[in-house]
Coordinates of N, CA, C and O in Angstrom, one line a residue:
M1 N 34.2 89.5 15.4 CA 34.0 90.2 14.1 C 32.7 89.7 13.5 O 32.4 88.5 13.6
D2 N 32.0 90.6 12.9 CA 30.7 90.3 12.3 C 30.9 89.3 11.1 O 31.8 89.4 10.3
P3 N 30.1 88.2 11.0 CA 30.2 87.2 9.9 C 30.1 87.8 8.5 O 30.7 87.4 7.6
A4 N 29.3 88.9 8.4 CA 29.2 89.5 7.1 C 30.5 90.2 6.6 O 30.8 90.1 5.5
I5 N 31.2 90.8 7.6 CA 32.5 91.4 7.2 C 33.5 90.4 6.9 O 34.2 90.5 5.9
I6 N 33.5 89.3 7.6 CA 34.4 88.2 7.3 C 34.1 87.6 5.9 O 35.0 87.3 5.1
G7 N 32.8 87.5 5.6 CA 32.4 87.0 4.3 C 32.8 87.9 3.1 O 33.3 87.4 2.1
V8 N 32.7 89.2 3.3 CA 33.1 90.1 2.3 C 34.6 90.1 2.1 O 35.1 90.2 1.0
I9 N 35.3 90.1 3.2 CA 36.8 90.0 3.1 C 37.2 88.7 2.4 O 38.1 88.7 1.6
G10 N 36.5 87.6 2.6 CA 36.8 86.4 2.0 C 36.5 86.5 0.5 O 37.3 86.0 -0.4
L11 N 35.4 87.1 0.1 CA 35.1 87.3 -1.3 C 36.1 88.2 -2.0 O 36.5 87.9 -3.1
I12 N 36.6 89.2 -1.3 CA 37.6 90.1 -1.9 C 38.9 89.3 -2.1 O 39.6 89.4 -3.1
F13 N 39.3 88.5 -1.1 CA 40.5 87.7 -1.2 C 40.4 86.7 -2.3 O 41.4 86.6 -3.1
I14 N 39.3 86.0 -2.5 CA 39.2 85.0 -3.5 C 39.2 85.7 -4.9 O 39.8 85.2 -5.8
S15 N 38.5 86.8 -5.0 CA 38.5 87.6 -6.3 C 39.8 88.1 -6.6 O 40.2 88.1 -7.8
A16 N 40.6 88.5 -5.7 CA 42.0 89.0 -6.0 C 42.8 87.8 -6.5 O 43.6 88.0 -7.4
I17 N 42.7 86.6 -5.9 CA 43.4 85.5 -6.4 C 43.0 85.1 -7.8 O 43.9 84.8 -8.7
V18 N 41.7 85.1 -8.1 CA 41.2 84.8 -9.4 C 41.7 85.8 -10.4 O 42.2 85.5 -11.5
G19 N 41.6 87.1 -10.1 CA 42.1 88.2 -11.0 C 43.5 88.1 -11.3 O 44.0 88.2 -12.4
W20 N 44.3 87.8 -10.3 CA 45.8 87.6 -10.4 C 46.1 86.4 -11.3 O 46.9 86.5 -12.2
A21 N 45.4 85.3 -11.1 CA 45.7 84.1 -11.8 C 45.3 84.2 -13.3 O 46.1 83.8 -14.2
F22 N 44.2 84.8 -13.6 CA 43.8 85.0 -15.0 C 44.6 86.0 -15.7 O 44.9 85.8 -16.9
S23 N 44.9 87.1 -15.1 CA 45.7 88.2 -15.8 C 47.2 87.8 -15.9 O 47.8 88.3 -16.8
R24 N 47.7 86.9 -15.0 CA 49.1 86.5 -15.1 C 49.4 85.7 -16.3 O 50.5 85.8 -16.9
S25 N 48.4 84.9 -16.8 CA 48.7 84.0 -17.9 C 48.7 84.7 -19.2 O 49.1 84.1 -20.2
K26 N 48.3 85.9 -19.3 CA 48.2 86.7 -20.6 C 49.6 87.2 -20.9 O 50.3 87.8 -20.1
K27 N 49.9 87.1 -22.2 CA 51.2 87.7 -22.7 C 51.0 89.1 -23.3 O 51.0 89.2 -24.5
V28 N 50.8 90.1 -22.4 CA 50.6 91.4 -22.9 C 51.4 92.4 -22.0 O 52.1 91.9 -21.1
E29 N 51.3 93.7 -22.3 CA 52.1 94.7 -21.6 C 51.5 94.8 -20.2 O 50.4 94.5 -19.9
K30 N 52.4 95.4 -19.3 CA 52.0 95.6 -17.9 C 50.7 96.4 -17.7 O 49.9 96.0 -16.9
P31 N 50.5 97.6 -18.4 CA 49.3 98.3 -18.2 C 48.0 97.5 -18.6 O 47.0 97.6 -17.9
V32 N 48.2 96.7 -19.6 CA 47.0 95.9 -20.0 C 46.8 94.8 -19.0 O 45.6 94.4 -18.7
K33 N 47.9 94.2 -18.4 CA 47.7 93.2 -17.4 C 47.0 93.8 -16.2 O 46.1 93.1 -15.5
A34 N 47.3 95.0 -15.8 CA 46.6 95.7 -14.7 C 45.2 95.9 -15.0 O 44.3 95.6 -14.1
M35 N 44.8 96.3 -16.2 CA 43.4 96.4 -16.6 C 42.7 95.1 -16.6 O 41.5 95.0 -16.1
L36 N 43.4 94.1 -17.1 CA 42.8 92.7 -17.0 C 42.5 92.2 -15.6 O 41.5 91.6 -15.3
F37 N 43.5 92.5 -14.7 CA 43.3 92.1 -13.3 C 42.1 92.8 -12.7 O 41.3 92.1 -12.1
V38 N 41.9 94.1 -13.0 CA 40.7 94.8 -12.5 C 39.5 94.2 -13.0 O 38.5 94.0 -12.3
L39 N 39.5 93.9 -14.3 CA 38.3 93.3 -15.0 C 38.0 92.0 -14.4 O 36.8 91.7 -14.0
Y40 N 39.0 91.1 -14.3 CA 38.7 89.8 -13.7 C 38.3 89.8 -12.3 O 37.5 89.0 -11.8
F41 N 38.9 90.7 -11.5 CA 38.6 90.9 -10.1 C 37.1 91.2 -9.9 O 36.4 90.6 -9.2
W42 N 36.7 92.2 -10.7 CA 35.3 92.7 -10.5 C 34.3 91.6 -11.0 O 33.2 91.4 -10.4
V43 N 34.6 91.0 -12.1 CA 33.7 90.0 -12.6 C 33.6 88.8 -11.6 O 32.5 88.4 -11.3
S44 N 34.7 88.4 -11.1 CA 34.7 87.2 -10.2 C 34.0 87.7 -8.9 O 33.3 86.9 -8.3
F45 N 34.2 88.9 -8.4 CA 33.6 89.4 -7.2 C 32.1 89.4 -7.4 O 31.4 89.0 -6.5
F46 N 31.6 89.9 -8.5 CA 30.1 90.0 -8.7 C 29.5 88.6 -8.8 O 28.4 88.4 -8.3
I47 N 30.2 87.7 -9.5 CA 29.7 86.3 -9.6 C 29.7 85.7 -8.2 O 28.6 85.1 -7.8
L48 N 30.7 85.8 -7.4 CA 30.7 85.3 -6.1 C 29.6 85.9 -5.2 O 29.0 85.3 -4.3
L49 N 29.4 87.2 -5.4 CA 28.4 88.0 -4.6 C 27.0 87.5 -5.0 O 26.2 87.3 -4.1
M50 N 26.8 87.2 -6.2 CA 25.5 86.6 -6.6 C 25.3 85.2 -6.1 O 24.2 84.9 -5.6
I51 N 26.3 84.4 -6.0 CA 26.2 83.1 -5.5 C 25.9 83.2 -4.0 O 25.0 82.5 -3.4
A52 N 26.6 84.1 -3.3 CA 26.4 84.3 -1.8 C 25.0 84.8 -1.6 O 24.3 84.4 -0.6
A53 N 24.5 85.7 -2.4 CA 23.1 86.2 -2.3 C 22.1 85.1 -2.5 O 21.1 85.0 -1.8
G54 N 22.3 84.3 -3.5 CA 21.4 83.1 -3.7 C 21.4 82.2 -2.6 O 20.4 81.7 -2.2
L55 N 22.6 81.9 -2.0 CA 22.6 81.0 -0.9 C 21.9 81.6 0.3 O 21.2 80.9 1.1
Y56 N 22.1 82.9 0.5 CA 21.4 83.6 1.6 C 19.9 83.6 1.4 O 19.1 83.4 2.3
H57 N 19.5 83.8 0.1 CA 18.0 83.9 -0.2 C 17.3 82.5 0.1 O 16.2 82.5 0.6
F58 N 18.0 81.4 -0.2 CA 17.4 80.1 0.0 C 17.8 79.6 1.4 O 17.7 78.4 1.6
D59 N 18.3 80.4 2.2 CA 18.5 80.1 3.7 C 19.5 79.0 3.8 O 19.4 78.1 4.7
M60 N 20.6 79.0 3.0 CA 21.6 77.9 3.1 C 22.8 78.4 3.9 O 23.7 77.7 4.1
L61 N 22.7 79.7 4.4 CA 23.8 80.2 5.2 C 23.4 80.5 6.6 O 24.1 81.2 7.3
S62 N 22.4 79.8 7.1 CA 21.8 80.1 8.4 C 22.8 79.6 9.5 O 22.7 80.1 10.6
G63 N 23.6 78.6 9.2 CA 24.5 78.1 10.2 C 25.7 78.9 10.5 O 26.5 78.7 11.4
F64 N 26.0 80.0 9.7 CA 27.1 80.8 9.8 C 26.9 82.1 10.7 O 27.8 82.9 10.8
S65 N 25.7 82.3 11.2 CA 25.5 83.5 11.9 C 25.5 83.3 13.4 O 25.7 82.4 14.0

């Protein structure tokens, strides 16, 4: 499998865990928890994506290809 696909799947998995962990701790109704999960998921995904892009830009991911 292509390393880029594995990387994106890893980012999605980590973002899902972060979104679940942060939205779980809030004492609100279920629809609000679902919206918070989506918010935390996308925020963490884009932060991780920027970190991965920075690592790629500075050639720190060359050993993974």
